[in-house]
CSV table of C-alpha atoms in Angstrom, one decimal:
chain,number,residue,atom,x,y,z
A,280,MET,CA,-26.9,-8.4,15.4
A,281,ALA,CA,-24.0,-6.3,14.1
A,282,THR,CA,-20.9,-7.9,12.7
A,283,ARG,CA,-17.5,-6.3,12.8
A,284,THR,CA,-15.5,-6.6,9.6
A,285,ASP,CA,-12.7,-4.2,10.6
A,286,SER,CA,-11.3,-6.1,13.5
A,287,PHE,CA,-8.0,-4.2,13.5
A,288,GLY,CA,-9.6,-0.8,13.2
A,289,PHE,CA,-7.7,0.1,10.0
A,290,ASN,CA,-10.6,2.1,8.6
A,291,GLU,CA,-9.8,4.9,11.1
A,292,THR,CA,-6.1,5.0,10.2
A,293,LYS,CA,-4.4,7.7,8.3
A,294,LEU,CA,-3.5,5.2,5.5
A,295,PHE,CA,-7.2,4.6,4.7
A,296,GLN,CA,-8.1,8.2,5.1
A,297,VAL,CA,-5.6,9.1,2.4
A,298,ALA,CA,-6.7,6.2,0.2
A,299,ARG,CA,-10.3,7.3,0.4
A,300,ASP,CA,-9.4,10.9,-0.5
A,301,CYS,CA,-7.3,9.8,-3.4
A,302,SER,CA,-9.6,7.2,-5.0
A,303,PRO,CA,-10.9,8.1,-8.4
A,304,ASP,CA,-14.4,9.4,-8.7
A,305,ASP,CA,-15.1,8.1,-12.1
A,306,HIS,CA,-14.3,4.4,-11.7
A,307,LYS,CA,-16.4,2.3,-14.1
A,308,HIS,CA,-15.3,-1.2,-13.2
A,309,THR,CA,-13.7,-3.1,-10.3
A,310,GLN,CA,-10.1,-2.2,-9.4
A,311,ASN,CA,-7.9,-4.2,-7.1
A,312,LEU,CA,-5.9,-1.4,-5.5
A,313,VAL,CA,-5.4,-3.0,-2.1
A,314,ASP,CA,-3.3,-6.2,-1.6
A,315,SER,CA,-1.2,-7.8,1.1
A,316,LYS,CA,1.8,-10.0,1.3
A,317,ASP,CA,2.8,-11.6,4.6
A,318,ASP,CA,2.3,-8.7,7.1
A,319,MET,CA,2.6,-5.9,4.6
A,320,LEU,CA,-0.6,-4.1,3.3
A,321,PHE,CA,-0.2,-2.2,0.0
A,322,VAL,CA,-2.6,0.5,-1.2
A,323,TRP,CA,-2.3,2.3,-4.6
A,324,ASN,CA,-2.7,6.0,-4.4
A,325,ALA,CA,-4.0,7.0,-7.9
A,326,LYS,CA,-3.9,10.7,-7.2
A,327,ASN,CA,-0.2,10.9,-6.3
A,328,CYS,CA,0.9,7.7,-8.3
A,329,CYS,CA,2.5,6.1,-5.3
A,330,ILE,CA,2.0,3.1,-3.0
A,331,LEU,CA,1.0,3.4,0.6
A,332,VAL,CA,2.3,0.5,2.7
A,333,LEU,CA,1.7,-0.5,6.3
A,334,ASN,CA,3.0,-3.4,8.4
A,335,TRP,CA,-0.5,-4.4,9.7
A,336,ARG,CA,0.8,-6.9,12.3
A,337,ALA,CA,3.0,-4.3,13.9
A,338,ALA,CA,0.2,-1.7,13.6
A,339,ALA,CA,-2.3,-4.0,15.3
A,340,SER,CA,0.0,-4.7,18.2
A,341,ARG,CA,0.8,-0.9,18.7
A,342,LYS,CA,-2.8,0.5,18.6
A,343,LYS,CA,-2.2,3.1,21.3
A,344,ASP,CA,0.7,5.0,19.8
A,345,GLY,CA,-0.1,4.0,16.3
A,346,LEU,CA,2.3,3.1,13.5
A,347,LYS,CA,2.6,5.4,10.5
A,348,HIS,CA,2.3,4.1,7.0
A,349,GLN,CA,5.1,4.5,4.5
A,350,THR,CA,5.0,5.9,0.9
A,351,LEU,CA,6.8,4.1,-1.9
A,352,ILE,CA,7.3,6.3,-4.9
A,353,PRO,CA,8.1,4.6,-8.2
A,354,SER,CA,11.2,6.2,-9.8
A,355,ALA,CA,9.7,5.9,-13.3
A,356,PRO,CA,6.2,7.3,-13.9
A,357,GLN,CA,3.4,5.0,-14.9
A,358,ASN,CA,2.0,6.1,-18.3
A,359,PHE,CA,-1.2,4.1,-17.8
A,360,THR,CA,-4.0,3.7,-15.3
A,361,VAL,CA,-3.2,1.3,-12.6
A,362,GLU,CA,-6.1,-1.1,-11.9
A,363,LYS,CA,-4.3,-3.9,-10.0
A,364,ILE,CA,-1.3,-4.2,-7.7
A,365,LEU,CA,0.2,-7.6,-7.1
A,366,PRO,CA,3.2,-8.4,-4.8
A,367,SER,CA,5.6,-11.2,-5.8
A,368,THR,CA,5.5,-14.4,-3.8
A,369,ASP,CA,8.8,-13.6,-2.1
A,370,GLY,CA,7.8,-10.0,-1.4
A,371,THR,CA,10.7,-8.4,-3.2
A,372,PHE,CA,8.7,-6.9,-6.2
A,373,LEU,CA,5.4,-5.3,-6.7
A,374,ALA,CA,3.6,-5.3,-10.0
A,375,LEU,CA,1.4,-2.4,-11.1
A,376,ALA,CA,-0.9,-3.4,-13.9
A,377,GLY,CA,-3.5,-1.8,-16.0
A,378,PRO,CA,-5.1,-2.2,-19.4
A,379,LYS,CA,-2.3,-0.4,-21.2
A,380,GLY,CA,0.8,-1.6,-19.3
A,381,VAL,CA,2.6,-3.3,-16.5
A,382,SER,CA,5.3,-1.9,-14.3
A,383,ILE,CA,7.5,-3.9,-11.8
A,384,ILE,CA,8.8,-2.1,-8.8
A,385,GLU,CA,11.6,-3.5,-6.6
A,386,LEU,CA,10.7,-3.2,-3.0
A,387,PRO,CA,13.4,-2.0,-0.5
A,388,ARG,CA,14.8,-4.1,2.3
A,389,ARG,CA,12.8,-4.4,5.5
A,390,TRP,CA,14.6,-3.9,8.8
A,391,GLY,CA,14.2,-2.4,12.2
A,392,PRO,CA,12.0,-3.2,15.2
A,393,ASN,CA,8.7,-2.9,13.3
A,394,GLY,CA,9.8,-4.7,10.2
A,395,GLN,CA,9.2,-1.7,8.0
A,396,TYR,CA,11.0,-0.8,4.8
A,397,GLN,CA,14.3,1.0,5.5
A,398,ASN,CA,13.6,1.2,9.3
A,399,GLY,CA,10.4,3.2,8.9
A,400,LYS,CA,11.5,5.9,6.5
A,401,GLU,CA,8.4,7.9,5.6
A,402,CYS,CA,9.0,8.3,1.8
A,403,ILE,CA,11.1,5.9,-0.2
A,404,ILE,CA,11.9,6.0,-4.0
A,405,CYS,CA,11.8,2.6,-5.6
A,406,ARG,CA,13.3,1.4,-8.8
């Protein structure tokens, strides 16, 4: 009997295709590079040093036409390997942590019909 673990079908979305293509080949230990807060799903893109984000609730309700992910680009470069991402409890900040540093990113405001950041703008620079 087969079980389905991807009930929303996210494995076939562009977000996870990009995440698979950008994952490091030489990882030696566990990394927590995917996290969620409320209805937002955050994925660290190690190759391009940015965060891919998707409103999973809106994406699940709009399966036919699909909802594109957004790219959050930190304004300051990370001089360390990011091994964990952690959104704040109120969803206004995102911590990028690694063995040699921590960086806090302020998330932009969410607005618009799909509850995305800056009304669905594709690329957003974050402080």
